[in-house]
């Protein structure tokens, strides 16, 4: 059973390792393409009428604007050619540079030349006139270049926005906005695996362009709290635009993964070249070349106020042409100008002994990735800012770090990788961009000596000891290659002539080593550990909102470069530009007709609205009259009712008065009756008393 499994794994490696290089070398199969019609010219509003964005930063926009200038009058064409010749002069060296200078002076600064620029330079005419052999340097040419750009931003740019070339650009922008899904690509072999997912090779179906797709498992991201790191890396990749930094081409999602489609670096990483490719270490010629490119990449990040914080050979990748680029920006942080960052570590990390790896040992990376966190970071300014912060009590003292330490107890809460972190980070001091240069120094040491400055190859040592060595020990140059080569390396950095960075940035400098197209500079597929499945993790509406925010589709600059590099732009532009012009003119006519019809419709709608308004106002007047009559009738009815109530009240008053009179008469009669009865009773009483008196007197008379 074991033998069968081994044979199957061997067969799988053979298939993927055979198919993948063939696809890389072919890379030209395209599905049929056609550009859509812009939905509306309102796209200009979303793009903005910014000259820099439309005509310089976006590759297709730059190509179409140049084509517009060359097809326009001679003045516009001369301005375009001046900028091209200036770039050519800047990239040349020695005798070729001198010839380029003389050509610029002859073509653009001589009154008898057909491409003489004084006639349309305006206020910048004196800059052109002052240019000569004696003062022809980069500073002077920069003034001339800026004056030419100022000229192009005026009339030429306004005319370009009304031309069929710009209509063509809008077509490309419409096509660029298409929804990106996994069906947009062919998927090939796995190139690597990490804590959140895997990286595989993919090919765009329409253009044949090869990329690397970093697939991040949604549930694993949520389980390990990696959403923030993934979003930071995506935003930096999207923002960066340098040939020395990995460029992001697409960002999309499928049911289970977030996918970042980036430049394919088929030459492997520098760590692989240091330890796995022949003799350990890299030749000095290659070290100088790679360090120049690494420096350019870090300077580009610093120009965007980004601290890399994870510079190491493992994160420097080589493409198929032997050029290197920086990758893995999960630990990077954007730092406002003039500010520094400070990480306060409150968790006590237990000593950790590193695991031994097949290639060079595995340094522990902290602050990002699997089991990585960035710590509690505070951005601080100068002394005044620090004093103000010391005078205040932080509302949540160390709560964040302590909480993270519960979930990541084995991680030192410092951003970076053990052995490459600068002393400022290890001491928890304020630091800025300089920490990246310390890591560059450690990486140069490792490229030459195949070991770290403070940790030997495959040495099993605790992280605390590496930290102590970094803070307390001096760097020892004990390797045999450190005598002359290191001095040579330092002299290469100090010499003005050593590296022409303009040529390097333009990709015109030949690399000292180029990967072989039929060799895969990565481990076999079965050498990658398969990540364990994540179960019982539910994704809620908040997660879905984050995934949609993450999935932004094609990145404009890199996507346009792909269209140009794959030949798709030239293919469609040459075959369809005339049709595009006719379509644009037809669109213009249809637009005029639509606008005329809209104006006429507006007029008709205005008249109809006016008529309906008059009808409404007449109806309102009649309604007011009806309501007035109703109110009058209601008022008259109320008055009649009030008068009836008043008369009724009078009648009731009269009745009450009559009843009162009758009652009083009855009372008088009753009183007279009572009085009569009293008088009668009184007479009878007197009569009885008189009778009794007579009786007594009779008795008395008889008695006597």
XYZ file of C-alpha atoms in Angstrom:
704
model
C 0.000 0.000 0.000
C 2.812 2.369 0.896
C 4.580 1.614 -2.389
C 1.392 2.294 -4.377
C 0.833 5.586 -2.559
C 4.428 6.621 -3.226
C 4.051 5.797 -6.930
C 0.819 7.811 -7.125
C 2.491 10.815 -5.461
C 5.429 10.514 -7.881
C 3.014 10.369 -10.829
C 1.122 13.408 -9.530
C 4.357 15.396 -9.182
C 5.414 14.322 -12.666
C 2.118 15.475 -14.206
C 1.939 18.877 -12.520
C 5.656 19.570 -12.969
C 5.405 18.731 -16.681
C 2.182 20.628 -17.407
C 3.018 23.826 -15.520
C 6.307 24.784 -17.332
C 4.679 24.060 -20.696
C 1.843 26.419 -19.911
C 4.309 29.102 -18.791
C 6.258 28.913 -22.036
C 3.127 28.853 -24.208
C 1.074 31.433 -22.347
C -0.442 32.783 -25.560
C -3.757 30.988 -25.968
C -6.506 33.585 -25.883
C -10.227 33.300 -25.968
C -11.914 35.640 -28.410
C -12.421 39.134 -27.059
C -14.280 42.253 -28.088
C -14.640 45.548 -26.301
C -18.064 46.577 -25.013
C -19.686 49.892 -25.753
C -19.467 52.331 -22.824
C -22.780 52.468 -21.034
C -22.491 56.253 -20.881
C -19.909 58.998 -20.996
C -20.725 59.430 -17.315
C -17.768 57.102 -16.715
C -15.647 60.227 -17.039
C -17.239 61.514 -13.866
C -16.239 58.397 -11.949
C -12.719 58.444 -13.396
C -12.378 62.160 -12.880
C -10.848 64.523 -15.427
C -7.402 64.131 -13.831
C -4.558 64.336 -16.356
C -2.164 62.334 -14.183
C -4.601 59.439 -13.742
C -5.954 59.288 -17.293
C -2.796 60.046 -19.274
C 0.166 58.977 -17.119
C -0.682 56.452 -14.407
C -2.999 54.153 -16.362
C -0.989 52.314 -19.057
C -3.760 52.097 -21.664
C -4.690 55.725 -21.073
C -1.034 56.688 -21.517
C -0.769 54.745 -24.793
C -3.978 56.196 -26.234
C -3.105 59.763 -25.207
C 0.306 59.398 -26.878
C -1.371 58.060 -30.021
C -3.759 61.029 -29.972
C -0.830 63.478 -29.718
C 1.076 61.825 -32.575
C -2.025 61.840 -34.802
C -2.764 65.513 -34.034
C -0.792 68.596 -35.142
C 3.009 68.795 -35.139
C 3.178 70.765 -31.878
C 1.347 68.071 -29.938
C 3.471 65.359 -31.554
C 6.690 67.250 -30.703
C 5.675 67.462 -27.033
C 5.012 63.709 -26.934
C 8.352 62.919 -28.589
C 10.219 65.223 -26.187
C 8.924 63.267 -23.191
C 9.917 59.990 -24.867
C 13.414 61.265 -25.692
C 13.819 62.574 -22.157
C 13.002 59.111 -20.756
C 15.413 57.549 -23.236
C 18.211 59.956 -22.201
C 17.550 59.245 -18.524
C 17.858 55.481 -19.042
C 21.010 55.520 -21.158
C 24.634 55.428 -20.009
C 27.994 56.766 -21.191
C 28.218 57.404 -24.953
C 24.578 56.530 -25.621
C 23.496 59.066 -22.996
C 25.599 61.786 -24.652
C 24.081 61.029 -28.053
C 20.587 61.167 -26.576
C 21.366 64.590 -25.095
C 22.556 65.982 -28.433
C 19.456 64.625 -30.145
C 17.172 66.385 -27.645
C 18.997 69.704 -28.131
C 18.917 69.413 -31.925
C 15.282 68.352 -32.213
C 13.597 70.543 -29.631
C 15.825 73.495 -28.743
C 16.956 74.821 -32.170
C 14.763 77.497 -33.852
C 15.342 75.997 -37.303
C 14.039 72.584 -36.203
C 10.525 71.558 -37.253
C 9.929 70.267 -33.733
C 11.110 73.509 -32.077
C 9.092 73.920 -28.854
C 9.236 77.671 -28.235
C 6.115 78.308 -30.304
C 3.755 76.525 -27.943
C 5.549 76.576 -24.619
C 4.014 79.847 -23.379
C 5.496 80.865 -20.033
C 7.923 77.948 -20.217
C 9.613 79.245 -23.403
C 12.580 80.599 -21.452
C 13.163 77.153 -19.931
C 13.555 75.701 -23.430
C 15.674 78.633 -24.591
C 18.062 78.315 -21.638
C 18.754 74.632 -22.292
C 22.225 73.990 -23.738
C 25.098 71.510 -23.591
C 26.653 73.286 -20.612
C 23.569 73.162 -18.391
C 21.942 69.998 -19.761
C 21.534 67.969 -16.603
C 18.733 66.077 -14.954
C 17.514 69.083 -12.940
C 17.261 71.281 -16.045
C 15.557 68.536 -18.019
C 13.097 68.026 -15.189
C 12.081 71.705 -15.501
C 11.632 71.267 -19.248
C 9.656 68.092 -18.723
C 7.376 69.765 -16.186
C 6.808 72.689 -18.563
C 5.845 70.246 -21.323
C 3.434 68.416 -19.009
C 1.854 71.740 -18.040
C 1.311 72.465 -21.738
C -0.249 69.039 -22.341
C -2.633 69.465 -19.393
C -4.245 72.417 -21.165
C -5.616 72.368 -24.705
C -4.299 68.926 -25.751
C -5.916 67.195 -22.783
C -9.252 68.977 -23.319
C -9.250 67.944 -26.986
C -8.317 64.380 -26.070
C -11.400 64.077 -23.844
C -13.567 64.835 -26.913
C -11.708 62.514 -29.282
C -12.387 58.919 -30.408
C -9.180 57.916 -28.595
C -10.774 58.760 -25.280
C -13.949 56.957 -26.349
C -11.698 53.950 -26.933
C -10.276 54.358 -23.437
C -13.827 54.337 -22.016
C -14.424 51.046 -23.838
C -11.383 49.525 -22.130
C -12.553 50.862 -18.752
C -15.971 49.299 -19.325
C -14.318 45.961 -20.076
C -12.074 46.361 -17.024
C -15.148 46.497 -14.745
C -16.334 42.988 -15.632
C -17.083 40.667 -12.719
C -14.157 38.369 -11.905
C -14.792 34.784 -10.787
C -12.770 31.567 -10.761
C -14.134 30.827 -14.265
C -11.947 33.670 -15.536
C -8.830 31.474 -14.995
C -7.332 28.066 -15.645
C -5.835 26.632 -12.441
C -2.536 24.683 -12.303
C -0.177 23.251 -9.689
C 0.169 24.294 -6.064
C 3.212 26.492 -5.473
C 3.041 26.668 -1.687
C 0.860 26.417 1.404
C 0.542 28.603 4.468
C -1.501 29.086 7.592
C -4.529 30.556 5.798
C -4.544 28.602 2.535
C -2.400 27.915 -0.500
C -0.820 29.531 -3.555
C -1.333 28.017 -6.992
C -0.486 28.962 -10.571
C -3.355 30.256 -12.731
C -3.723 31.452 -16.314
C -6.149 34.091 -17.619
C -8.271 32.442 -20.301
C -8.648 35.548 -22.483
C -5.009 36.669 -22.589
C -2.932 33.621 -21.633
C -1.226 35.632 -18.861
C 0.198 33.532 -16.006
C -0.315 34.592 -12.371
C -0.047 33.236 -8.850
C -3.329 32.957 -6.951
C -3.200 33.227 -3.163
C -6.320 31.444 -1.884
C -7.289 32.365 1.689
C -9.750 30.032 3.375
C -12.653 32.134 4.709
C -13.311 29.978 7.755
C -9.626 29.692 8.608
C -9.297 33.480 8.382
C -12.188 33.928 10.787
C -10.953 31.233 13.191
C -7.454 32.743 13.439
C -8.502 36.396 13.258
C -6.628 36.948 10.005
C -9.159 39.219 8.251
C -7.279 42.389 9.204
C -3.933 41.035 7.973
C -5.487 39.882 4.694
C -7.145 43.251 4.115
C -3.940 45.168 4.922
C -1.956 43.058 2.467
C -4.620 43.457 -0.212
C -4.791 47.242 0.193
C -0.993 47.643 0.056
C -0.699 45.386 -2.995
C -3.481 47.372 -4.648
C -1.833 50.686 -3.833
C 1.749 49.777 -4.769
C 2.821 50.343 -8.365
C 6.462 49.330 -8.668
C 8.352 46.686 -10.602
C 10.140 45.835 -7.331
C 6.961 44.997 -5.404
C 4.526 42.180 -6.134
C 1.586 43.695 -8.026
C -2.020 42.679 -7.414
C -3.976 42.012 -10.613
C -7.338 40.712 -9.351
C -9.188 40.241 -6.067
C -12.278 38.053 -5.996
C -14.106 35.510 -3.868
C -15.658 32.112 -4.386
C -17.794 30.072 -2.043
C -14.949 29.068 0.290
C -11.965 31.347 -0.408
C -10.811 34.925 -0.833
C -8.429 35.039 -3.789
C -5.569 37.446 -4.499
C -4.219 37.052 -8.038
C -0.675 38.437 -8.205
C 2.415 38.428 -10.394
C 3.757 34.916 -10.880
C 7.306 34.702 -9.520
C 8.464 31.436 -11.057
C 12.119 31.882 -10.024
C 11.473 30.953 -6.394
C 12.352 32.961 -3.287
C 15.837 34.046 -2.214
C 15.807 31.671 0.748
C 15.421 28.768 -1.710
C 18.373 30.108 -3.725
C 20.525 30.601 -0.614
C 20.048 27.117 0.841
C 18.624 24.766 -1.813
C 20.280 25.603 -5.136
C 23.798 24.193 -5.262
C 26.365 25.636 -2.895
C 24.846 27.571 -0.017
C 24.957 31.334 -0.456
C 24.672 33.621 -3.499
C 27.426 35.043 -5.706
C 28.371 38.643 -4.944
C 27.336 39.813 -8.427
C 23.802 38.599 -7.773
C 23.783 39.960 -4.212
C 24.585 43.486 -5.458
C 21.876 43.301 -8.114
C 19.222 41.935 -5.753
C 20.043 44.424 -3.006
C 19.645 47.293 -5.493
C 16.176 46.017 -6.409
C 15.241 45.327 -2.781
C 16.330 48.868 -1.885
C 14.211 50.313 -4.706
C 11.199 48.320 -3.526
C 11.563 49.437 0.087
C 12.050 53.058 -1.006
C 8.807 52.782 -2.981
C 6.978 51.533 0.124
C 8.527 54.297 2.230
C 7.403 56.877 -0.349
C 3.847 55.724 0.425
C 4.569 56.036 4.199
C 4.524 52.243 4.608
C 6.907 50.382 6.935
C 7.475 46.861 5.566
C 8.534 45.228 8.884
C 9.072 41.761 7.400
C 12.091 42.073 5.105
C 13.802 38.677 4.765
C 15.017 36.515 1.842
C 11.963 34.276 2.118
C 9.768 37.259 1.167
C 11.878 38.266 -1.861
C 10.706 36.423 -4.984
C 12.287 36.113 -8.442
C 10.304 36.254 -11.676
C 11.011 34.384 -14.902
C 13.448 37.106 -16.038
C 15.542 37.026 -12.861
C 14.131 40.268 -11.396
C 13.243 40.227 -7.694
C 10.242 41.716 -5.918
C 9.054 42.131 -2.344
C 6.055 40.099 -1.199
C 3.942 39.295 1.886
C 2.705 42.597 3.358
C 0.574 41.229 6.194
C 2.802 42.946 8.794
C 3.219 46.252 6.963
C 1.779 49.384 8.527
C 1.045 52.829 7.132
C 2.746 55.543 9.162
C 1.846 59.261 8.913
C 4.749 61.485 7.933
C 6.985 62.496 10.828
C 5.439 59.905 13.149
C 6.889 56.801 14.763
C 5.346 53.606 16.005
C 5.774 51.904 19.352
C 4.754 48.391 20.362
C 4.082 47.733 24.017
C 4.457 44.063 24.920
C 2.745 43.034 28.149
C 2.430 39.285 27.627
C 5.215 37.103 29.000
C 6.059 34.645 26.260
C 7.422 31.258 27.297
C 10.794 30.321 25.781
C 10.286 28.626 22.433
C 12.794 26.402 20.725
C 12.611 26.618 16.960
C 11.713 23.650 14.856
C 14.413 22.314 12.621
C 13.583 22.625 8.927
C 15.013 20.808 5.949
C 16.271 24.087 4.503
C 18.100 26.443 6.837
C 15.882 26.144 9.890
C 12.548 27.896 10.307
C 12.673 31.313 11.903
C 9.620 32.150 13.944
C 7.618 34.897 12.346
C 5.496 36.917 14.701
C 2.971 39.640 14.147
C 1.140 38.102 11.196
C 0.124 34.913 9.420
C -0.543 31.749 11.364
C -0.142 32.544 15.016
C 0.980 36.081 14.175
C -0.135 39.304 15.751
C 1.005 42.865 15.563
C 0.937 43.746 19.238
C -0.435 46.942 20.714
C 0.895 49.636 18.416
C 0.993 53.297 19.290
C 1.879 55.941 16.717
C 3.780 58.738 18.362
C 5.272 62.018 17.221
C 8.015 64.226 18.618
C 8.857 65.036 22.241
C 5.791 67.242 22.679
C 3.505 64.484 21.428
C 5.179 61.900 23.665
C 4.930 64.225 26.669
C 1.227 64.748 25.980
C 0.667 61.012 25.758
C 2.554 60.400 29.029
C 0.306 62.925 30.774
C -2.799 61.023 29.752
C -4.061 57.698 31.042
C -4.804 55.215 28.307
C -8.473 54.187 28.554
C -7.686 50.504 27.921
C -4.267 49.796 29.460
C -2.820 46.736 27.716
C -6.231 45.085 27.356
C -5.727 44.416 23.644
C -2.376 42.693 24.048
C -3.467 40.623 27.022
C -6.546 39.493 25.107
C -4.440 38.499 22.108
C -1.948 36.728 24.366
C -4.732 34.409 25.526
C -5.235 33.239 21.962
C -1.612 33.389 20.774
C 0.425 32.499 23.892
C 3.399 31.219 21.897
C 3.922 34.410 19.897
C 6.117 37.267 20.910
C 3.917 40.304 20.355
C 6.351 42.080 18.056
C 5.976 42.543 14.308
C 8.674 40.817 12.296
C 10.623 37.565 12.138
C 13.095 36.405 14.764
C 16.637 37.127 13.610
C 15.636 40.003 11.310
C 13.939 42.357 13.799
C 15.725 45.623 14.560
C 16.851 46.431 18.129
C 14.231 49.233 18.370
C 11.447 46.686 17.954
C 13.007 44.253 20.421
C 13.452 47.031 23.016
C 9.852 48.202 22.465
C 11.091 51.672 21.542
C 9.636 54.174 19.095
C 10.707 53.303 15.574
C 10.108 54.369 12.000
C 11.267 53.414 8.526
C 14.808 52.584 9.676
C 13.831 49.113 10.941
C 13.485 47.950 7.337
C 17.129 48.819 6.622
C 18.281 46.716 9.583
C 16.392 43.771 8.071
C 18.019 44.490 4.697
C 21.441 44.313 6.390
C 20.562 40.952 7.956
C 19.338 39.700 4.569
C 22.566 40.780 2.823
C 24.561 38.929 5.496
C 22.442 35.811 4.948
C 22.768 35.960 1.148
C 26.561 36.034 1.446
C 27.159 33.708 4.416
C 24.070 31.434 4.236
C 23.316 32.155 7.887
C 21.886 34.990 9.958
C 24.166 37.497 11.722
C 23.083 36.267 15.160
C 21.998 32.698 14.440
C 23.904 29.966 12.628
C 22.527 27.699 9.934
C 20.223 25.045 11.510
C 21.211 26.211 14.990
C 18.574 25.230 17.550
C 18.309 28.222 19.838
C 15.607 29.890 21.863
C 14.133 33.178 20.638
C 15.242 34.954 23.809
C 18.860 34.074 23.042
C 18.596 35.407 19.483
C 17.093 38.600 20.911
C 19.920 38.890 23.450
C 22.566 38.429 20.754
C 20.874 41.043 18.567
C 20.813 43.580 21.404
C 24.179 42.861 23.031
C 26.602 41.094 20.666
C 28.588 42.561 17.807
C 28.095 41.173 14.335
C 31.021 38.877 13.460
C 32.212 38.513 9.878
C 33.732 35.039 10.263
C 32.714 33.673 6.878
C 35.487 33.410 4.303
C 33.476 35.411 1.754
C 33.253 38.438 4.019
C 36.707 39.882 3.412
C 36.777 41.301 -0.090
C 33.132 40.734 -1.080
C 31.655 42.731 1.786
C 33.977 45.639 1.078
C 33.025 45.323 -2.576
C 29.344 45.340 -1.625
C 29.776 48.482 0.492
C 31.704 50.196 -2.286
C 28.934 49.330 -4.760
C 26.460 51.169 -2.541
C 28.715 54.194 -2.131
C 29.754 54.552 -5.754
C 27.600 56.858 -7.900
C 28.201 54.749 -10.997
C 27.561 51.321 -9.545
C 23.837 50.977 -10.271
C 21.851 53.175 -12.671
C 18.576 53.225 -10.758
C 16.700 54.884 -13.643
C 17.621 51.939 -15.889
C 16.884 49.522 -13.033
C 13.397 50.993 -12.518
C 12.733 50.873 -16.267
C 13.743 47.190 -16.383
C 16.669 47.865 -18.758
C 19.450 46.424 -16.554
C 20.333 42.823 -17.371
C 20.064 40.523 -14.328
C 23.150 38.432 -13.467
C 21.035 35.261 -13.283
C 17.882 34.176 -15.151
C 15.740 31.171 -14.126
C 15.584 28.287 -16.589
C 12.077 28.051 -18.081
C 11.917 24.254 -17.718
C 12.890 24.218 -14.012
C 10.444 24.663 -11.133
C 12.054 26.560 -8.270
C 9.672 25.229 -5.628
C 9.155 22.073 -3.620
C 7.188 19.141 -4.996
C 3.454 19.221 -4.395
C 3.581 16.377 -1.859
C 6.176 18.297 0.202
C 3.572 20.864 1.198
C 1.676 20.083 4.334
C -2.077 19.974 3.849
C -3.867 22.281 6.247
C -6.378 20.679 8.553
C -10.037 21.264 7.841
C -11.824 23.983 9.796
C -15.192 22.842 11.057
C -18.059 24.388 12.988
C -17.255 27.933 11.866
C -20.315 29.882 10.778
C -20.010 32.897 8.508
C -22.484 35.672 9.299
C -23.674 38.796 7.453
C -20.732 40.794 8.821
C -18.333 38.292 7.241
C -20.201 38.483 3.929
C -19.908 42.290 3.928
C -16.159 41.973 4.518
C -15.820 39.430 1.689
C -17.678 41.733 -0.718
C -15.473 44.662 0.317
C -12.427 42.463 -0.298
C -13.611 41.269 -3.726
C -12.986 44.329 -5.935
C -12.242 42.604 -9.251
C -9.491 43.797 -11.582
C -6.851 46.281 -10.362
C -6.767 48.974 -13.104
C -3.016 49.544 -13.574
C -1.985 45.874 -13.445
C -4.936 44.784 -15.594
C -4.046 47.354 -18.258
C -0.410 46.206 -18.174
C -1.633 42.656 -18.775
C -3.634 43.800 -21.809
C -0.534 45.536 -23.221
C 2.060 42.860 -22.330
C -0.066 40.028 -23.718
C -0.531 41.868 -27.035
C -4.293 42.054 -26.532
C -4.280 45.851 -26.582
C -2.405 46.069 -29.888
C -4.539 43.319 -31.397
C -7.856 44.953 -30.571
C -6.655 48.510 -30.984
C -5.256 48.031 -34.494
C -8.166 45.947 -35.774
C -10.993 47.943 -34.249
C -9.800 51.545 -33.951
C -11.382 52.642 -37.240
C -14.574 50.894 -36.262
C -14.239 52.537 -32.871
C -13.885 55.976 -34.502
C -16.953 55.342 -36.640
C -18.770 54.015 -33.610
C -17.684 57.074 -31.638
C -18.902 59.408 -34.401
C -22.135 57.438 -34.599
C -22.344 57.614 -30.832
C -21.757 61.361 -31.024
C -24.529 61.721 -33.626
C -26.822 59.527 -31.609
C -25.877 61.513 -28.546
C -26.732 64.780 -30.311
C -29.999 63.286 -31.519
C -30.738 62.039 -28.027
C -29.904 65.408 -26.530
C -32.051 67.183 -29.177
C -34.883 64.770 -28.560
C -34.416 65.263 -24.835
C -34.533 69.039 -25.289
C -37.678 68.771 -27.430
C -39.127 66.318 -24.978
C -38.247 68.705 -22.168
C -40.051 71.493 -24.068
C -43.094 69.311 -24.626
C -43.025 68.152 -21.055
C -42.695 71.782 -19.966
C -45.737 72.814 -21.995
C -47.670 69.820 -20.724
C -46.621 70.646 -17.188
C -47.719 74.261 -17.701
C -51.087 73.125 -19.058
C -51.551 70.696 -16.213
C -50.489 73.459 -13.851
C -53.138 75.807 -15.226
C -55.735 73.065 -14.932
C -54.627 72.358 -11.393
C -54.750 76.038 -10.499
C -58.269 76.415 -12.106
C -59.457 73.340 -10.276
C -57.988 74.733 -7.079
C -59.792 78.057 -7.635
C -63.110 76.290 -8.292
C -62.503 74.127 -5.289
C -61.817 77.214 -3.190
C -65.078 78.769 -4.419
C -66.988 75.580 -3.616
C -65.361 75.411 -0.236
C -66.188 79.119 0.271
C -69.838 78.537 -0.572
C -69.919 75.514 1.694
C -68.341 77.554 4.478
C -70.947 80.338 3.879
C -73.793 77.844 4.004
C -72.338 76.276 7.091
C -71.974 79.702 8.711
C -75.603 80.617 7.825
C -76.804 77.301 9.209
C -74.803 77.887 12.350
C -76.321 81.382 12.683
C -79.848 80.029 12.184
C -79.159 77.310 14.678
C -77.805 79.837 17.143
C -80.914 82.060 16.638
C -83.216 79.038 17.104
C -81.315 78.109 20.230
C -81.618 81.678 21.490
C -85.411 81.733 20.833
C -85.782 78.340 22.469
C -83.788 79.624 25.407
C -86.152 82.634 25.613
C -89.191 80.346 25.482
C -87.740 78.122 28.114
C -87.025 81.246 30.215
C -90.624 82.403 29.835
C -91.851 78.946 30.746
C -89.590 78.864 33.760
C -90.881 82.329 34.747
C -94.539 81.269 34.345
C -93.878 78.114 36.315
C -92.239 80.228 38.984
C -95.242 82.567 39.115
C -97.638 79.637 39.330
C -95.539 78.108 42.043
C -95.449 81.319 43.997
C -99.308 81.732 43.543
C -99.775 78.205 44.767
C -97.534 78.960 47.708
C -99.574 82.134 48.489
C -102.825 80.222 48.251
C -101.434 77.507 50.425
C -100.255 80.152 52.840
C -103.711 81.797 52.891
C -105.306 78.418 53.472
C -102.936 77.732 56.311
C -103.569 81.169 57.708
C -107.401 80.672 57.435
C -107.130 77.338 59.169
C -105.059 78.980 61.903
C -107.592 81.755 62.415
C -110.455 79.229 62.468
C -108.608 77.128 64.982
C -107.905 80.225 67.002
C -111.649 81.227 67.000
C -112.636 77.761 67.933
C -110.103 77.849 70.730
C -111.422 81.133 71.968
C -114.952 79.836 71.719
C -114.005 76.729 73.660
C -112.195 78.815 76.228
C -115.203 81.173 76.432
C -117.554 78.154 76.852
C -115.463 76.663 79.591
C -115.363 80.066 81.322
C -119.118 80.327 81.110
C -119.406 76.829 82.521
C -117.161 77.681 85.420
C -119.088 80.827 86.131
C -122.359 78.883 85.972
C -120.953 76.353 88.388
C -119.838 79.080 90.634
C -123.278 80.724 90.562
C -124.976 77.486 91.310
C -122.525 76.773 94.110
C -123.202 80.031 95.749
